[in-house]
Tab-separated table of C-alpha atoms in Angstrom:
chain	number	residue	atom	x	y	z
A	3	UNK	CA	107.769	135.140	115.627
A	4	UNK	CA	104.681	137.567	115.581
A	5	UNK	CA	103.500	139.540	118.282
A	6	UNK	CA	100.184	138.251	118.782
A	7	UNK	CA	100.234	134.884	117.320
A	8	UNK	CA	97.916	132.034	119.150
A	9	UNK	CA	99.761	130.882	122.703
A	10	UNK	CA	100.119	127.780	121.649
A	11	UNK	CA	101.749	128.604	118.441
A	12	UNK	CA	104.188	130.670	119.816
A	13	UNK	CA	103.895	128.201	122.965
A	14	UNK	CA	104.904	125.471	119.933
A	15	UNK	CA	107.455	127.484	118.282
A	16	UNK	CA	109.530	127.757	121.419
A	17	UNK	CA	109.908	124.600	122.883
A	18	UNK	CA	109.856	121.450	120.676
A	19	UNK	CA	110.284	124.227	117.312
A	20	UNK	CA	113.026	125.945	118.918
A	21	UNK	CA	114.949	122.210	119.102
A	22	UNK	CA	114.291	121.319	115.723
A	23	UNK	CA	115.699	124.528	114.465
A	24	UNK	CA	118.916	124.710	116.846
A	25	UNK	CA	120.368	121.041	116.180
A	26	UNK	CA	122.666	120.756	113.456
A	27	UNK	CA	120.501	118.149	111.854
A	28	UNK	CA	117.020	117.803	112.277
A	29	UNK	CA	115.296	120.677	110.155
A	30	UNK	CA	117.121	119.435	107.186
A	31	UNK	CA	116.270	116.108	108.240
A	32	UNK	CA	112.865	117.099	107.664
A	33	UNK	CA	112.746	119.783	104.383
A	34	UNK	CA	114.132	117.104	102.686
A	35	UNK	CA	111.909	113.502	103.663
A	36	UNK	CA	108.766	116.437	103.058
A	37	UNK	CA	110.793	116.601	99.567
A	38	UNK	CA	110.783	113.676	99.468
A	39	UNK	CA	107.244	111.721	100.638
A	40	UNK	CA	105.941	114.916	98.394
A	41	UNK	CA	107.973	112.745	95.052
A	42	UNK	CA	106.510	109.972	96.099
A	43	UNK	CA	103.182	111.614	96.629
A	44	UNK	CA	103.402	113.015	93.392
A	45	UNK	CA	103.870	110.560	91.794
A	46	UNK	CA	101.300	108.035	93.020
A	47	UNK	CA	98.804	110.335	92.545
A	48	UNK	CA	99.745	111.021	88.525
A	49	UNK	CA	99.945	107.115	88.134
A	50	UNK	CA	96.400	107.211	89.101
A	51	UNK	CA	95.335	109.733	87.789
A	52	UNK	CA	96.420	108.757	84.329
A	53	UNK	CA	94.621	105.639	85.229
A	54	UNK	CA	91.751	106.491	85.941
A	55	UNK	CA	92.089	108.819	82.794
A	56	UNK	CA	92.503	105.943	81.099
A	57	UNK	CA	96.477	107.324	80.029
A	58	UNK	CA	98.227	103.994	80.499
A	59	UNK	CA	96.972	102.042	77.509
A	60	UNK	CA	94.431	99.190	78.388
A	61	UNK	CA	95.417	99.080	81.378
A	62	UNK	CA	92.388	98.710	83.876
A	63	UNK	CA	91.937	101.534	86.491
A	64	UNK	CA	91.688	99.566	88.859
A	65	UNK	CA	95.337	97.518	88.472
A	66	UNK	CA	97.129	101.060	89.105
A	67	UNK	CA	94.571	103.304	91.806
A	68	UNK	CA	93.984	100.189	94.194
A	69	UNK	CA	98.298	99.421	94.038
A	70	UNK	CA	98.719	103.280	93.941
A	71	UNK	CA	96.392	104.650	96.864
A	72	UNK	CA	98.806	102.816	99.805
A	73	UNK	CA	102.280	104.765	98.118
A	74	UNK	CA	99.407	107.794	97.814
A	75	UNK	CA	98.601	107.100	101.530
A	76	UNK	CA	102.070	106.993	102.609
A	77	UNK	CA	103.659	109.436	101.649
A	78	UNK	CA	100.706	111.844	102.735
A	79	UNK	CA	101.982	110.911	105.952
A	80	UNK	CA	105.374	110.723	105.649
A	81	UNK	CA	104.482	114.737	104.650
A	82	UNK	CA	101.543	115.159	107.465
A	83	UNK	CA	105.091	113.836	109.636
A	84	UNK	CA	107.436	116.169	108.206
A	85	UNK	CA	105.770	118.931	107.489
A	86	UNK	CA	104.550	119.566	111.270
A	87	UNK	CA	108.128	119.586	112.046
A	88	UNK	CA	108.770	121.878	109.782
A	89	UNK	CA	105.983	123.724	111.119
A	90	UNK	CA	107.375	123.808	114.865
A	91	UNK	CA	110.025	125.956	113.788
A	92	UNK	CA	108.196	128.823	112.261
A	93	UNK	CA	104.490	127.760	113.826
A	94	UNK	CA	103.830	131.559	114.068
A	95	UNK	CA	104.531	132.865	110.756
A	96	UNK	CA	103.641	130.021	108.669
A	97	UNK	CA	100.127	130.545	110.792
A	98	UNK	CA	99.674	134.243	109.452
A	99	UNK	CA	101.908	133.249	105.683
A	100	UNK	CA	99.519	133.265	103.334
A	101	UNK	CA	100.358	131.533	101.025
A	102	UNK	CA	101.313	128.297	103.833
A	103	UNK	CA	97.494	129.670	103.893
A	104	UNK	CA	96.610	128.603	100.706
A	105	UNK	CA	98.423	126.060	100.278
A	106	UNK	CA	96.225	123.929	103.085
A	107	UNK	CA	93.406	125.181	101.530
A	108	UNK	CA	94.179	123.583	98.585
A	109	UNK	CA	95.393	120.332	100.515
A	110	UNK	CA	91.908	120.656	102.013
A	111	UNK	CA	90.346	119.968	98.872
A	112	UNK	CA	92.511	117.950	96.978
A	113	UNK	CA	91.279	115.183	100.368
A	114	UNK	CA	88.278	116.034	99.362
A	115	UNK	CA	88.306	115.080	96.113
A	116	UNK	CA	89.479	112.514	96.514
A	117	UNK	CA	87.705	111.012	98.719
A	118	UNK	CA	84.686	112.049	96.586
A	119	UNK	CA	86.832	109.859	93.870
A	120	UNK	CA	86.782	106.926	96.180
A	121	UNK	CA	82.917	107.180	96.628
A	122	UNK	CA	82.424	106.965	93.607
A	123	UNK	CA	84.447	104.304	92.478
A	124	UNK	CA	83.159	101.916	95.881
A	125	UNK	CA	82.034	98.640	94.809
A	126	UNK	CA	83.008	99.157	90.609
A	127	UNK	CA	84.172	96.734	89.295
A	128	UNK	CA	87.855	96.882	87.522
A	129	UNK	CA	86.851	96.493	84.356
A	130	UNK	CA	83.970	99.105	84.325
A	131	UNK	CA	84.253	102.360	82.369
A	132	UNK	CA	84.935	105.283	84.983
A	133	UNK	CA	82.553	107.351	85.940
A	134	UNK	CA	82.754	111.353	84.188
A	135	UNK	CA	82.901	112.873	87.178
A	136	UNK	CA	85.718	110.380	88.135
A	137	UNK	CA	87.645	111.800	84.676
A	138	UNK	CA	86.934	115.060	86.328
A	139	UNK	CA	88.247	115.178	89.533
A	140	UNK	CA	91.511	112.607	88.034
A	141	UNK	CA	92.418	116.082	86.144
A	142	UNK	CA	92.120	118.890	89.000
A	143	UNK	CA	93.518	116.030	91.619
A	144	UNK	CA	96.938	116.991	88.898
A	145	UNK	CA	96.286	120.374	88.764
A	146	UNK	CA	95.978	120.545	92.900
A	147	UNK	CA	98.840	119.315	93.541
A	148	UNK	CA	100.853	121.225	91.363
A	149	UNK	CA	99.455	123.711	93.285
A	150	UNK	CA	100.404	122.545	96.725
A	151	UNK	CA	103.682	121.806	94.896
A	152	UNK	CA	104.610	125.368	94.049
A	153	UNK	CA	102.670	127.000	96.963
A	154	UNK	CA	104.965	124.923	98.993
A	155	UNK	CA	107.980	125.697	97.358
A	156	UNK	CA	106.815	130.032	97.426
A	157	UNK	CA	106.196	129.685	101.129
A	158	UNK	CA	109.962	131.160	101.735
A	159	UNK	CA	109.591	133.876	99.864
A	160	UNK	CA	106.875	135.351	102.196
């Protein structure tokens, strides 16, 4: 724990976080769940982005993106759930960890980027050409999620 950390973080860490740390299975299960959720999320995002970029042959973007969106949402919800458990175990440390803060900033940018692309695609017929801005957004998405995963795996070293 860091001295001077906000009281709410200390309370979270000393209460729920302590229970997570003391459990023989809770922290490892949350950690494994977080990695599995990342795999599901990243896979679905990669498929969506590949579809938007036209990398899947003659497949229309809509036939790929629309079903993958459900998987992305499920993966993101699982990441938030498991990530919250992991955060509670080390709240005061993570709140001051530059790599964790970078990961959270990148996550916000990635979600905003997805919202931007979704707004541009809303109402567009599935057989229509993907706008250039959406293709740029798909390329950015691939890079952002790779950086988020790398930052997440690097947090422990800082």
